[in-house]
PDB file of C-alpha atoms and ligand atoms in Angstrom:
ATOM      1  CA  UNK A   1       2.864  -4.940   5.279  1.00  0.00           C
ATOM      2  CA  UNK A   2       5.845  -2.710   6.099  1.00  0.00           C
ATOM      3  CA  UNK A   3       7.837  -3.735   9.212  1.00  0.00           C
ATOM      4  CA  UNK A   4       9.427  -1.517  11.796  1.00  0.00           C
ATOM      5  CA  UNK A   5      12.629  -3.074  13.022  1.00  0.00           C
ATOM      6  CA  UNK A   6      14.634  -1.982  16.023  1.00  0.00           C
ATOM      7  CA  UNK A   7      18.401  -1.579  15.858  1.00  0.00           C
ATOM      8  CA  UNK A   8      19.511  -3.553  18.921  1.00  0.00           C
ATOM      9  CA  UNK A   9      22.496  -1.293  19.573  1.00  0.00           C
ATOM     10  CA  UNK A  10      21.036   2.200  19.186  1.00  0.00           C
ATOM     11  CA  UNK A  11      17.402   1.454  19.929  1.00  0.00           C
ATOM     12  CA  UNK A  12      16.701   3.210  16.632  1.00  0.00           C
ATOM     13  CA  UNK A  13      13.606   2.089  14.693  1.00  0.00           C
ATOM     14  CA  UNK A  14      13.779   1.606  10.912  1.00  0.00           C
ATOM     15  CA  UNK A  15      10.764   1.326   8.607  1.00  0.00           C
ATOM     16  CA  UNK A  16      11.316  -1.417   6.011  1.00  0.00           C
ATOM     17  CA  UNK A  17       8.832  -0.513   3.280  1.00  0.00           C
ATOM     18  CA  UNK A  18       9.782  -2.166   0.001  1.00  0.00           C
ATOM     19  CA  UNK A  19       6.645  -0.961  -1.792  1.00  0.00           C
ATOM     20  CA  UNK A  20       7.873   2.652  -1.537  1.00  0.00           C
ATOM     21  CA  UNK A  21      10.447   1.985  -4.231  1.00  0.00           C
ATOM     22  CA  UNK A  22       7.596   1.620  -6.738  1.00  0.00           C
ATOM     23  CA  UNK A  23       6.573   5.268  -6.398  1.00  0.00           C
ATOM     24  CA  UNK A  24       6.893   7.480  -9.482  1.00  0.00           C
ATOM     25  CA  UNK A  25       9.909   9.692  -9.722  1.00  0.00           C
ATOM     26  CA  UNK A  26       9.240  12.844 -11.662  1.00  0.00           C
ATOM     27  CA  UNK A  27      12.909  13.629 -11.986  1.00  0.00           C
ATOM     28  CA  UNK A  28      13.341  10.450 -13.982  1.00  0.00           C
ATOM     29  CA  UNK A  29      11.163  11.393 -16.958  1.00  0.00           C
ATOM     30  CA  UNK A  30       9.844  14.705 -18.240  1.00  0.00           C
ATOM     31  CA  UNK A  31       6.749  12.997 -19.682  1.00  0.00           C
ATOM     32  CA  UNK A  32       5.467  12.234 -16.195  1.00  0.00           C
ATOM     33  CA  UNK A  33       5.198  15.953 -15.413  1.00  0.00           C
ATOM     34  CA  UNK A  34       2.020  16.076 -17.554  1.00  0.00           C
ATOM     35  CA  UNK A  35       0.425  13.391 -15.450  1.00  0.00           C
ATOM     36  CA  UNK A  36       1.301  14.932 -12.066  1.00  0.00           C
ATOM     37  CA  UNK A  37      -1.145  13.347  -9.601  1.00  0.00           C
ATOM     38  CA  UNK A  38      -1.180  16.518  -7.438  1.00  0.00           C
ATOM     39  CA  UNK A  39      -2.260  18.937 -10.211  1.00  0.00           C
ATOM     40  CA  UNK A  40      -5.821  20.232 -10.477  1.00  0.00           C
ATOM     41  CA  UNK A  41      -7.740  17.982 -12.886  1.00  0.00           C
ATOM     42  CA  UNK A  42      -5.779  14.871 -11.999  1.00  0.00           C
ATOM     43  CA  UNK A  43      -7.626  14.133  -8.719  1.00  0.00           C
ATOM     44  CA  UNK A  44      -8.434  10.613  -9.858  1.00  0.00           C
ATOM     45  CA  UNK A  45      -4.759   9.750  -9.774  1.00  0.00           C
ATOM     46  CA  UNK A  46      -4.706  10.078  -5.974  1.00  0.00           C
ATOM     47  CA  UNK A  47      -6.762   8.330  -3.278  1.00  0.00           C
ATOM     48  CA  UNK A  48      -9.844  10.448  -2.335  1.00  0.00           C
ATOM     49  CA  UNK A  49      -9.323  13.596  -0.239  1.00  0.00           C
ATOM     50  CA  UNK A  50      -9.359  13.225   3.537  1.00  0.00           C
ATOM     51  CA  UNK A  51      -9.646  16.968   3.818  1.00  0.00           C
ATOM     52  CA  UNK A  52      -9.752  19.850   1.412  1.00  0.00           C
ATOM     53  CA  UNK A  53     -10.267  23.622   1.243  1.00  0.00           C
ATOM     54  CA  UNK A  54     -12.474  25.103  -1.509  1.00  0.00           C
ATOM     55  CA  UNK A  55     -10.801  27.253  -4.119  1.00  0.00           C
ATOM     56  CA  UNK A  56     -12.164  29.737  -6.629  1.00  0.00           C
ATOM     57  CA  UNK A  57     -14.547  28.493  -9.278  1.00  0.00           C
ATOM     58  CA  UNK A  58     -15.597  25.271  -7.537  1.00  0.00           C
ATOM     59  CA  UNK A  59     -12.113  23.739  -7.389  1.00  0.00           C
ATOM     60  CA  UNK A  60      -9.863  23.259  -4.377  1.00  0.00           C
ATOM     61  CA  UNK A  61      -6.958  25.305  -3.023  1.00  0.00           C
ATOM     62  CA  UNK A  62      -5.540  22.583  -0.736  1.00  0.00           C
ATOM     63  CA  UNK A  63      -6.050  18.848  -0.522  1.00  0.00           C
ATOM     64  CA  UNK A  64      -4.955  16.155   1.945  1.00  0.00           C
ATOM     65  CA  UNK A  65      -4.833  12.613   0.562  1.00  0.00           C
ATOM     66  CA  UNK A  66      -3.442   9.310   1.748  1.00  0.00           C
ATOM     67  CA  UNK A  67      -0.026   8.588   0.285  1.00  0.00           C
ATOM     68  CA  UNK A  68      -0.459   6.070  -2.607  1.00  0.00           C
ATOM     69  CA  UNK A  69       2.900   4.497  -1.635  1.00  0.00           C
ATOM     70  CA  UNK A  70       2.726   4.708   2.153  1.00  0.00           C
ATOM     71  CA  UNK A  71       5.686   4.077   4.421  1.00  0.00           C
ATOM     72  CA  UNK A  72       3.231   2.696   6.987  1.00  0.00           C
ATOM     73  CA  UNK A  73      -0.256   1.183   6.635  1.00  0.00           C
ATOM     74  CA  UNK A  74      -3.395   1.693   8.737  1.00  0.00           C
ATOM     75  CA  UNK A  75      -3.932  -1.979   9.539  1.00  0.00           C
ATOM     76  CA  UNK A  76      -1.886  -3.806  12.112  1.00  0.00           C
ATOM     77  CA  UNK A  77      -1.341  -3.748  15.796  1.00  0.00           C
ATOM     78  CA  UNK A  78       1.062  -1.839  17.914  1.00  0.00           C
ATOM     79  CA  UNK A  79       3.486  -3.345  20.490  1.00  0.00           C
ATOM     80  CA  UNK A  80       6.677  -5.012  19.602  1.00  0.00           C
ATOM     81  CA  UNK A  81       7.297  -8.670  19.036  1.00  0.00           C
ATOM     82  CA  UNK A  82      10.448 -10.803  19.030  1.00  0.00           C
ATOM     83  CA  UNK A  83      12.263 -11.902  15.907  1.00  0.00           C
ATOM     84  CA  UNK A  84      15.217 -14.023  17.167  1.00  0.00           C
ATOM     85  CA  UNK A  85      17.378 -11.644  19.123  1.00  0.00           C
ATOM     86  CA  UNK A  86      15.636  -8.635  17.532  1.00  0.00           C
ATOM     87  CA  UNK A  87      12.509  -6.568  18.205  1.00  0.00           C
ATOM     88  CA  UNK A  88      10.065  -5.567  15.466  1.00  0.00           C
ATOM     89  CA  UNK A  89       6.614  -4.055  15.111  1.00  0.00           C
ATOM     90  CA  UNK A  90       3.907  -4.056  12.473  1.00  0.00           C
ATOM     91  CA  UNK A  91       4.380  -1.056  10.178  1.00  0.00           C
ATOM     92  CA  UNK A  92       1.160   0.431  11.486  1.00  0.00           C
ATOM     93  CA  UNK A  93       0.495   4.137  11.012  1.00  0.00           C
ATOM     94  CA  UNK A  94      -0.828   6.657   8.492  1.00  0.00           C
ATOM     95  CA  UNK A  95       0.936   8.461   5.734  1.00  0.00           C
ATOM     96  CA  UNK A  96      -0.761  11.545   4.323  1.00  0.00           C
ATOM     97  CA  UNK A  97       0.182  14.084   1.694  1.00  0.00           C
ATOM     98  CA  UNK A  98      -0.762  17.767   1.987  1.00  0.00           C
ATOM     99  CA  UNK A  99      -1.027  19.168  -1.546  1.00  0.00           C
ATOM    100  CA  UNK A 100      -0.318  22.817  -0.742  1.00  0.00           C
ATOM    101  CA  UNK A 101      -1.663  24.365  -3.959  1.00  0.00           C
ATOM    102  CA  UNK A 102      -3.284  23.236  -7.270  1.00  0.00           C
ATOM    103  CA  UNK A 103      -0.480  25.143  -9.003  1.00  0.00           C
ATOM    104  CA  UNK A 104       2.336  22.825 -10.096  1.00  0.00           C
ATOM    105  CA  UNK A 105       5.131  25.373 -10.118  1.00  0.00           C
ATOM    106  CA  UNK A 106       4.403  27.770  -7.313  1.00  0.00           C
ATOM    107  CA  UNK A 107       6.838  27.316  -4.414  1.00  0.00           C
ATOM    108  CA  UNK A 108       5.526  27.524  -0.903  1.00  0.00           C
ATOM    109  CA  UNK A 109       7.285  30.829  -0.207  1.00  0.00           C
ATOM    110  CA  UNK A 110       5.838  32.268  -3.428  1.00  0.00           C
ATOM    111  CA  UNK A 111       2.306  31.700  -2.171  1.00  0.00           C
ATOM    112  CA  UNK A 112       0.363  34.467  -0.377  1.00  0.00           C
ATOM    113  CA  UNK A 113       0.823  34.416   3.398  1.00  0.00           C
ATOM    114  CA  UNK A 114      -2.857  33.438   3.873  1.00  0.00           C
ATOM    115  CA  UNK A 115      -2.310  30.317   1.692  1.00  0.00           C
ATOM    116  CA  UNK A 116       0.762  29.346   3.726  1.00  0.00           C
ATOM    117  CA  UNK A 117      -1.374  29.872   6.873  1.00  0.00           C
ATOM    118  CA  UNK A 118      -3.946  27.426   5.335  1.00  0.00           C
ATOM    119  CA  UNK A 119      -1.156  24.845   5.141  1.00  0.00           C
ATOM    120  CA  UNK A 120      -0.139  25.472   8.776  1.00  0.00           C
ATOM    121  CA  UNK A 121      -3.757  25.320  10.005  1.00  0.00           C
ATOM    122  CA  UNK A 122      -4.256  22.060   8.057  1.00  0.00           C
ATOM    123  CA  UNK A 123      -1.235  20.517   9.793  1.00  0.00           C
ATOM    124  CA  UNK A 124      -2.775  21.446  13.195  1.00  0.00           C
ATOM    125  CA  UNK A 125      -6.208  20.052  12.271  1.00  0.00           C
ATOM    126  CA  UNK A 126      -4.757  16.816  10.969  1.00  0.00           C
ATOM    127  CA  UNK A 127      -2.693  16.307  14.163  1.00  0.00           C
ATOM    128  CA  UNK A 128      -5.690  16.977  16.359  1.00  0.00           C
ATOM    129  CA  UNK A 129      -7.705  14.407  14.377  1.00  0.00           C
ATOM    130  CA  UNK A 130      -4.944  11.762  14.186  1.00  0.00           C
ATOM    131  CA  UNK A 131      -4.071  11.854  17.896  1.00  0.00           C
ATOM    132  CA  UNK A 132      -7.565  10.596  18.770  1.00  0.00           C
ATOM    133  CA  UNK A 133      -6.194   7.124  17.715  1.00  0.00           C
ATOM    134  CA  UNK A 134      -4.373   5.988  20.847  1.00  0.00           C
ATOM    135  CA  UNK A 135      -2.098   3.737  18.786  1.00  0.00           C
ATOM    136  CA  UNK A 136      -0.466   6.850  17.335  1.00  0.00           C
ATOM    137  CA  UNK A 137       2.350   8.102  19.518  1.00  0.00           C
ATOM    138  CA  UNK A 138       4.047  10.591  17.246  1.00  0.00           C
ATOM    139  CA  UNK A 139       3.013  12.696  14.275  1.00  0.00           C
ATOM    140  CA  UNK A 140       5.902  13.607  11.936  1.00  0.00           C
ATOM    141  CA  UNK A 141       5.237  16.601   9.690  1.00  0.00           C
ATOM    142  CA  UNK A 142       7.849  17.258   7.093  1.00  0.00           C
ATOM    143  CA  UNK A 143       8.573  18.630   3.619  1.00  0.00           C
ATOM    144  CA  UNK A 144      11.128  17.530   1.132  1.00  0.00           C
ATOM    145  CA  UNK A 145      11.770  20.153  -1.490  1.00  0.00           C
ATOM    146  CA  UNK A 146      13.907  19.541  -4.562  1.00  0.00           C
ATOM    147  CA  UNK A 147      15.761  16.616  -6.016  1.00  0.00           C
ATOM    148  CA  UNK A 148      18.616  16.595  -3.521  1.00  0.00           C
ATOM    149  CA  UNK A 149      16.177  16.479  -0.585  1.00  0.00           C
ATOM    150  CA  UNK A 150      14.582  13.234  -1.709  1.00  0.00           C
ATOM    151  CA  UNK A 151      11.397  14.709  -3.177  1.00  0.00           C
ATOM    152  CA  UNK A 152       9.918  12.390  -5.852  1.00  0.00           C
ATOM    153  CA  UNK A 153       7.465  14.996  -7.177  1.00  0.00           C
ATOM    154  CA  UNK A 154       8.038  18.680  -7.853  1.00  0.00           C
ATOM    155  CA  UNK A 155       4.479  19.769  -7.100  1.00  0.00           C
ATOM    156  CA  UNK A 156       4.458  21.651  -3.771  1.00  0.00           C
ATOM    157  CA  UNK A 157       3.448  19.242  -1.037  1.00  0.00           C
ATOM    158  CA  UNK A 158       4.312  18.169   2.484  1.00  0.00           C
ATOM    159  CA  UNK A 159       3.848  14.870   4.288  1.00  0.00           C
ATOM    160  CA  UNK A 160       2.448  13.651   7.590  1.00  0.00           C
ATOM    161  CA  UNK A 161       3.540  10.281   8.910  1.00  0.00           C
ATOM    162  CA  UNK A 162       1.815   9.042  12.077  1.00  0.00           C
ATOM    163  CA  UNK A 163       3.849   6.530  13.965  1.00  0.00           C
ATOM    164  CA  UNK A 164       3.303   4.046  16.758  1.00  0.00           C
ATOM    165  CA  UNK A 165       6.489   5.259  18.520  1.00  0.00           C
ATOM    166  CA  UNK A 166       8.451   8.495  18.875  1.00  0.00           C
ATOM    167  CA  UNK A 167      11.601   8.807  16.769  1.00  0.00           C
ATOM    168  CA  UNK A 168      15.000   8.477  18.468  1.00  0.00           C
ATOM    169  CA  UNK A 169      16.095  12.000  17.381  1.00  0.00           C
ATOM    170  CA  UNK A 170      13.081  13.540  19.088  1.00  0.00           C
ATOM    171  CA  UNK A 171      13.521  11.452  22.233  1.00  0.00           C
ATOM    172  CA  UNK A 172      17.168  12.513  22.423  1.00  0.00           C
ATOM    173  CA  UNK A 173      16.087  16.186  22.085  1.00  0.00           C
ATOM    174  CA  UNK A 174      13.455  15.757  24.791  1.00  0.00           C
ATOM    175  CA  UNK A 175      16.056  14.135  27.089  1.00  0.00           C
ATOM    176  CA  UNK A 176      18.604  16.859  26.419  1.00  0.00           C
ATOM    177  CA  UNK A 177      15.946  19.564  27.097  1.00  0.00           C
ATOM    178  CA  UNK A 178      14.935  17.800  30.271  1.00  0.00           C
ATOM    179  CA  UNK A 179      18.555  17.810  31.542  1.00  0.00           C
ATOM    180  CA  UNK A 180      18.883  21.507  30.745  1.00  0.00           C
ATOM    181  CA  UNK A 181      15.610  22.182  32.574  1.00  0.00           C
ATOM    182  CA  UNK A 182      16.758  20.250  35.632  1.00  0.00           C
ATOM    183  CA  UNK A 183      20.080  22.126  35.750  1.00  0.00           C
ATOM    184  CA  UNK A 184      18.854  25.644  35.038  1.00  0.00           C
ATOM    185  CA  UNK A 185      15.132  25.594  35.729  1.00  0.00           C
ATOM    186  CA  UNK A 186      14.222  27.025  32.329  1.00  0.00           C
ATOM    187  CA  UNK A 187      13.198  25.703  28.911  1.00  0.00           C
ATOM    188  CA  UNK A 188      16.227  25.590  26.588  1.00  0.00           C
ATOM    189  CA  UNK A 189      14.155  26.583  23.548  1.00  0.00           C
ATOM    190  CA  UNK A 190      12.581  29.610  25.388  1.00  0.00           C
ATOM    191  CA  UNK A 191      16.149  30.622  26.322  1.00  0.00           C
ATOM    192  CA  UNK A 192      17.419  30.237  22.717  1.00  0.00           C
ATOM    193  CA  UNK A 193      14.527  32.351  21.394  1.00  0.00           C
ATOM    194  CA  UNK A 194      15.225  35.095  23.968  1.00  0.00           C
ATOM    195  CA  UNK A 195      19.030  34.969  23.575  1.00  0.00           C
ATOM    196  CA  UNK A 196      18.868  35.161  19.772  1.00  0.00           C
ATOM    197  CA  UNK A 197      16.285  37.978  19.724  1.00  0.00           C
ATOM    198  CA  UNK A 198      18.632  40.005  21.985  1.00  0.00           C
ATOM    199  CA  UNK A 199      21.839  39.122  20.109  1.00  0.00           C
ATOM    200  CA  UNK A 200      20.240  39.628  16.654  1.00  0.00           C
ATOM    201  CA  UNK A 201      23.231  38.463  14.638  1.00  0.00           C
ATOM    202  CA  UNK A 202      21.741  35.043  13.792  1.00  0.00           C
ATOM    203  CA  UNK A 203      18.144  36.152  13.295  1.00  0.00           C
ATOM    204  CA  UNK A 204      16.698  35.544   9.823  1.00  0.00           C
ATOM    205  CA  UNK A 205      13.006  36.438  10.462  1.00  0.00           C
ATOM    206  CA  UNK A 206      11.167  37.683  13.500  1.00  0.00           C
ATOM    207  CA  UNK A 207       7.599  38.730  14.431  1.00  0.00           C
ATOM    208  CA  UNK A 208       5.483  38.843  17.590  1.00  0.00           C
ATOM    209  CA  UNK A 209       5.045  35.032  17.830  1.00  0.00           C
ATOM    210  CA  UNK A 210       7.935  33.405  16.017  1.00  0.00           C
ATOM    211  CA  UNK A 211      11.693  33.830  15.394  1.00  0.00           C
ATOM    212  CA  UNK A 212      13.860  32.152  12.746  1.00  0.00           C
ATOM    213  CA  UNK A 213      17.531  31.747  13.539  1.00  0.00           C
ATOM    214  CA  UNK A 214      20.649  30.067  12.198  1.00  0.00           C
ATOM    215  CA  UNK A 215      21.367  27.955  15.333  1.00  0.00           C
ATOM    216  CA  UNK A 216      24.561  28.488  17.329  1.00  0.00           C
ATOM    217  CA  UNK A 217      25.922  25.000  16.612  1.00  0.00           C
ATOM    218  CA  UNK A 218      24.416  24.527  13.129  1.00  0.00           C
ATOM    219  CA  UNK A 219      25.291  21.086  11.771  1.00  0.00           C
ATOM    220  CA  UNK A 220      24.617  22.060   8.151  1.00  0.00           C
ATOM    221  CA  UNK A 221      25.413  25.222   6.194  1.00  0.00           C
ATOM    222  CA  UNK A 222      22.425  27.531   6.320  1.00  0.00           C
ATOM    223  CA  UNK A 223      20.549  25.265   8.743  1.00  0.00           C
ATOM    224  CA  UNK A 224      17.679  27.395  10.077  1.00  0.00           C
ATOM    225  CA  UNK A 225      15.268  26.833  12.989  1.00  0.00           C
ATOM    226  CA  UNK A 226      11.896  28.492  13.579  1.00  0.00           C
ATOM    227  CA  UNK A 227      10.872  28.728  17.259  1.00  0.00           C
ATOM    228  CA  UNK A 228       7.616  29.902  18.801  1.00  0.00           C
ATOM    229  CA  UNK A 229       8.479  32.767  21.232  1.00  0.00           C
ATOM    230  CA  UNK A 230       5.855  31.554  23.700  1.00  0.00           C
ATOM    231  CA  UNK A 231       6.444  28.261  25.501  1.00  0.00           C
ATOM    232  CA  UNK A 232       4.479  25.428  23.871  1.00  0.00           C
ATOM    233  CA  UNK A 233       5.458  21.740  23.974  1.00  0.00           C
ATOM    234  CA  UNK A 234       2.883  20.508  21.427  1.00  0.00           C
ATOM    235  CA  UNK A 235       2.676  21.868  17.892  1.00  0.00           C
ATOM    236  CA  UNK A 236      -1.089  21.189  17.735  1.00  0.00           C
ATOM    237  CA  UNK A 237      -1.683  23.570  20.637  1.00  0.00           C
ATOM    238  CA  UNK A 238      -0.733  26.556  18.477  1.00  0.00           C
ATOM    239  CA  UNK A 239      -3.712  28.905  18.591  1.00  0.00           C
ATOM    240  CA  UNK A 240      -5.318  29.651  15.241  1.00  0.00           C
ATOM    241  CA  UNK A 241      -4.375  33.327  15.510  1.00  0.00           C
ATOM    242  CA  UNK A 242      -0.666  32.412  15.472  1.00  0.00           C
ATOM    243  CA  UNK A 243      -0.869  30.389  12.250  1.00  0.00           C
ATOM    244  CA  UNK A 244      -0.641  33.600  10.224  1.00  0.00           C
ATOM    245  CA  UNK A 245       2.470  34.666  12.183  1.00  0.00           C
ATOM    246  CA  UNK A 246       4.116  31.295  11.560  1.00  0.00           C
ATOM    247  CA  UNK A 247       3.189  31.582   7.843  1.00  0.00           C
ATOM    248  CA  UNK A 248       4.850  35.025   7.722  1.00  0.00           C
ATOM    249  CA  UNK A 249       8.076  33.767   9.232  1.00  0.00           C
ATOM    250  CA  UNK A 250       8.084  30.706   6.946  1.00  0.00           C
ATOM    251  CA  UNK A 251       7.574  32.891   3.887  1.00  0.00           C
ATOM    252  CA  UNK A 252      10.410  35.248   4.832  1.00  0.00           C
ATOM    253  CA  UNK A 253      12.766  32.456   5.816  1.00  0.00           C
ATOM    254  CA  UNK A 254      12.178  30.173   2.787  1.00  0.00           C
ATOM    255  CA  UNK A 255      12.145  33.264   0.591  1.00  0.00           C
ATOM    256  CA  UNK A 256      15.597  34.354   1.825  1.00  0.00           C
ATOM    257  CA  UNK A 257      16.985  30.807   1.475  1.00  0.00           C
ATOM    258  CA  UNK A 258      15.697  30.623  -2.092  1.00  0.00           C
ATOM    259  CA  UNK A 259      17.297  33.964  -2.976  1.00  0.00           C
ATOM    260  CA  UNK A 260      20.720  33.158  -1.512  1.00  0.00           C
ATOM    261  CA  UNK A 261      20.759  29.526  -2.545  1.00  0.00           C
ATOM    262  CA  UNK A 262      19.354  29.211  -6.147  1.00  0.00           C
ATOM    263  CA  UNK A 263      17.883  25.761  -6.984  1.00  0.00           C
ATOM    264  CA  UNK A 264      17.655  25.125  -3.273  1.00  0.00           C
ATOM    265  CA  UNK A 265      16.729  21.648  -2.079  1.00  0.00           C
ATOM    266  CA  UNK A 266      15.800  21.396   1.561  1.00  0.00           C
ATOM    267  CA  UNK A 267      14.151  19.268   4.238  1.00  0.00           C
ATOM    268  CA  UNK A 268      11.778  20.928   6.632  1.00  0.00           C
ATOM    269  CA  UNK A 269      10.790  19.036   9.825  1.00  0.00           C
ATOM    270  CA  UNK A 270       8.464  19.839  12.715  1.00  0.00           C
ATOM    271  CA  UNK A 271       9.827  18.557  16.035  1.00  0.00           C
ATOM    272  CA  UNK A 272       7.157  18.280  18.718  1.00  0.00           C
ATOM    273  CA  UNK A 273       6.218  16.396  21.831  1.00  0.00           C
ATOM    274  CA  UNK A 274       4.752  12.897  21.228  1.00  0.00           C
ATOM    275  CA  UNK A 275       0.983  13.395  20.876  1.00  0.00           C
ATOM    276  CA  UNK A 276      -0.199  11.280  23.796  1.00  0.00           C
ATOM    277  CA  UNK A 277       2.205  12.965  26.272  1.00  0.00           C
ATOM    278  CA  UNK A 278       0.903  15.760  28.539  1.00  0.00           C
ATOM    279  CA  UNK A 279       2.001  19.405  28.249  1.00  0.00           C
ATOM    280  CA  UNK A 280       5.682  19.669  29.300  1.00  0.00           C
ATOM    281  CA  UNK A 281       7.608  22.567  30.810  1.00  0.00           C
ATOM    282  CA  UNK A 282      10.961  21.418  29.420  1.00  0.00           C
ATOM    283  CA  UNK A 283      10.184  20.758  25.746  1.00  0.00           C
ATOM    284  CA  UNK A 284       9.154  23.254  23.102  1.00  0.00           C
ATOM    285  CA  UNK A 285       8.132  22.472  19.512  1.00  0.00           C
ATOM    286  CA  UNK A 286      10.038  23.969  16.612  1.00  0.00           C
ATOM    287  CA  UNK A 287      10.770  23.651  12.918  1.00  0.00           C
ATOM    288  CA  UNK A 288      14.176  22.673  11.563  1.00  0.00           C
ATOM    289  CA  UNK A 289      15.046  23.555   7.946  1.00  0.00           C
ATOM    290  CA  UNK A 290      18.073  21.810   6.450  1.00  0.00           C
ATOM    291  CA  UNK A 291      19.248  23.026   3.032  1.00  0.00           C
ATOM    292  CA  UNK A 292      20.952  20.244   1.069  1.00  0.00           C
ATOM    293  CA  UNK A 293      24.162  21.891  -0.179  1.00  0.00           C
ATOM    294  CA  UNK A 294      26.494  19.017   0.467  1.00  0.00           C
ATOM    295  CA  UNK A 295      26.092  15.329   1.084  1.00  0.00           C
ATOM    296  CA  UNK A 296      26.662  13.964   4.532  1.00  0.00           C
ATOM    297  CA  UNK A 297      30.156  12.458   4.093  1.00  0.00           C
ATOM    298  CA  UNK A 298      32.071   9.592   5.633  1.00  0.00           C
ATOM    299  CA  UNK A 299      33.264  11.548   8.644  1.00  0.00           C
ATOM    300  CA  UNK A 300      29.745  12.544   9.627  1.00  0.00           C
ATOM    301  CA  UNK A 301      28.305   9.068   9.043  1.00  0.00           C
ATOM    302  CA  UNK A 302      31.122   7.515  10.983  1.00  0.00           C
ATOM    303  CA  UNK A 303      31.281   9.844  13.960  1.00  0.00           C
ATOM    304  CA  UNK A 304      28.008  11.720  14.356  1.00  0.00           C
ATOM    305  CA  UNK A 305      30.227  14.831  14.342  1.00  0.00           C
ATOM    306  CA  UNK A 306      29.361  17.418  11.704  1.00  0.00           C
ATOM    307  CA  UNK A 307      31.758  19.733   9.925  1.00  0.00           C
ATOM    308  CA  UNK A 308      30.005  22.912   8.830  1.00  0.00           C
ATOM    309  CA  UNK A 309      31.940  25.172   6.477  1.00  0.00           C
ATOM    310  CA  UNK A 310      29.602  28.205   6.795  1.00  0.00           C
ATOM    311  CA  UNK A 311      29.353  29.737  10.243  1.00  0.00           C
ATOM    312  CA  UNK A 312      25.758  30.440  11.368  1.00  0.00           C
ATOM    313  CA  UNK A 313      26.706  34.164  11.622  1.00  0.00           C
ATOM    314  CA  UNK A 314      27.889  34.256   8.011  1.00  0.00           C
ATOM    315  CA  UNK A 315      24.781  32.254   6.887  1.00  0.00           C
ATOM    316  CA  UNK A 316      22.474  34.823   8.575  1.00  0.00           C
ATOM    317  CA  UNK A 317      24.477  37.741   7.077  1.00  0.00           C
ATOM    318  CA  UNK A 318      24.184  36.214   3.607  1.00  0.00           C
ATOM    319  CA  UNK A 319      20.468  35.526   3.939  1.00  0.00           C
ATOM    320  CA  UNK A 320      19.723  39.014   5.335  1.00  0.00           C
ATOM    321  CA  UNK A 321      21.735  40.780   2.664  1.00  0.00           C
ATOM    322  CA  UNK A 322      20.015  38.938  -0.202  1.00  0.00           C
ATOM    323  CA  UNK A 323      23.401  37.952  -1.610  1.00  0.00           C
ATOM    324  CA  UNK A 324      23.775  34.730  -3.618  1.00  0.00           C
ATOM    325  CA  UNK A 325      25.976  32.200  -1.906  1.00  0.00           C
ATOM    326  CA  UNK A 326      28.712  30.678  -4.141  1.00  0.00           C
ATOM    327  CA  UNK A 327      28.932  26.979  -3.368  1.00  0.00           C
TER     328      UNK A 327
HETATM  329 ZN1   ZN B 401       1.479  19.077 -10.329  1.00  0.00          ZN
HETATM  330 ZN1   ZN B 402       9.924  26.815  25.950  1.00  0.00          ZN
HETATM  331 ZN1   ZN B 403      14.587  19.668  16.824  1.00  0.00          ZN
END
C-alpha cells in the first residue's frame, strides 16, 4: 500500500507510491502506441468503467476508469500515525482517469465545445459522488499534457485523485485569501476577475461566466488562470448551465496556447475548497494552466522565488495575436 508521509518541517505530505514506476510510458516505445489502453476497442486493457457517456454507433464518447497504477488505493484508514519522530498515513484515496475522447490524437481544444463541456460535467459529477465518502477531504482534478508535463500516455485524458487531506498549496492559498478577506472585506479572486476584465491587457478569453487571464505575478511564462466571474468556493457547485461557458473559455485558452507554443506541454490544475468544508466567502475555485517551457531551476527550488522571463502582458499579447513564441 502507498504511504503518505509528512515532511516534519513544512507540514507537506508526500505520497510514496513505488508501484507507479511500473506504469507504461508511451514516449519510451512507438510500438506501445498501437496498444493504447485508452483507445476505443482496447477497453479490456483498463479496469471497468465507473462512468461513461454513450457515443455514436453503440460505442462511448467519454469513459472514467480507475487508474491501473494508482497513486493511492481505496483500502486503508485515515488519520495519521507515528513513525519515530515522523507522521504518516495510509495511502488511502481514489485515483481515476477521465478518458476525454475515444480518438487517440484529438487534443482537448480541438474537440467540439459540447464535448469539452461533457468533460467538465463529468468532473462535477465525479466530485459530487466522491465527496459522499467522509474520508475524502480533497479532490484534485488535473491534466498533464505532453512529454514535458509528465504525461505517460498521449491519448487525451485527465486525472482525479481523491485524498484524505488537503494539499499544502491549496491550504496556503486559502489562508492567503482569508487574510485578504479580513483586511479588505472582499474575495481576492472576485477582485482579480473584476480588475482584469476592466484592465483587459492580460485577458486571454472572456465570456459571461468565466475569464482567462495571465496573472499579474505569473510564476511561469504563459501561466494562465481561468476564474469563474461569480463567487463560488467549491468547483462542484458550478451549475450545469455554466459548464458550456467553461468549456468555451477552455477551448479558446488552450487553443491560443497551442498556436503560440507549438508542441506545448502543460499542467492544468483545478484549485477548489476541500470538499467537506462549508461554502466560504473568502475562497473561490479556479483553474491554473502552467505551460512547461523551461524546467524549474536551482534558484527556484532553493528559494521558492520564481524568475519569469515573459511578462504576463507580453504573454497575453502573444496569445491574442496568434503569433508563435520563439523560445
Ligand atoms: Zn489512444
Ligand atoms: Zn470570489
Ligand atoms: Zn490556485
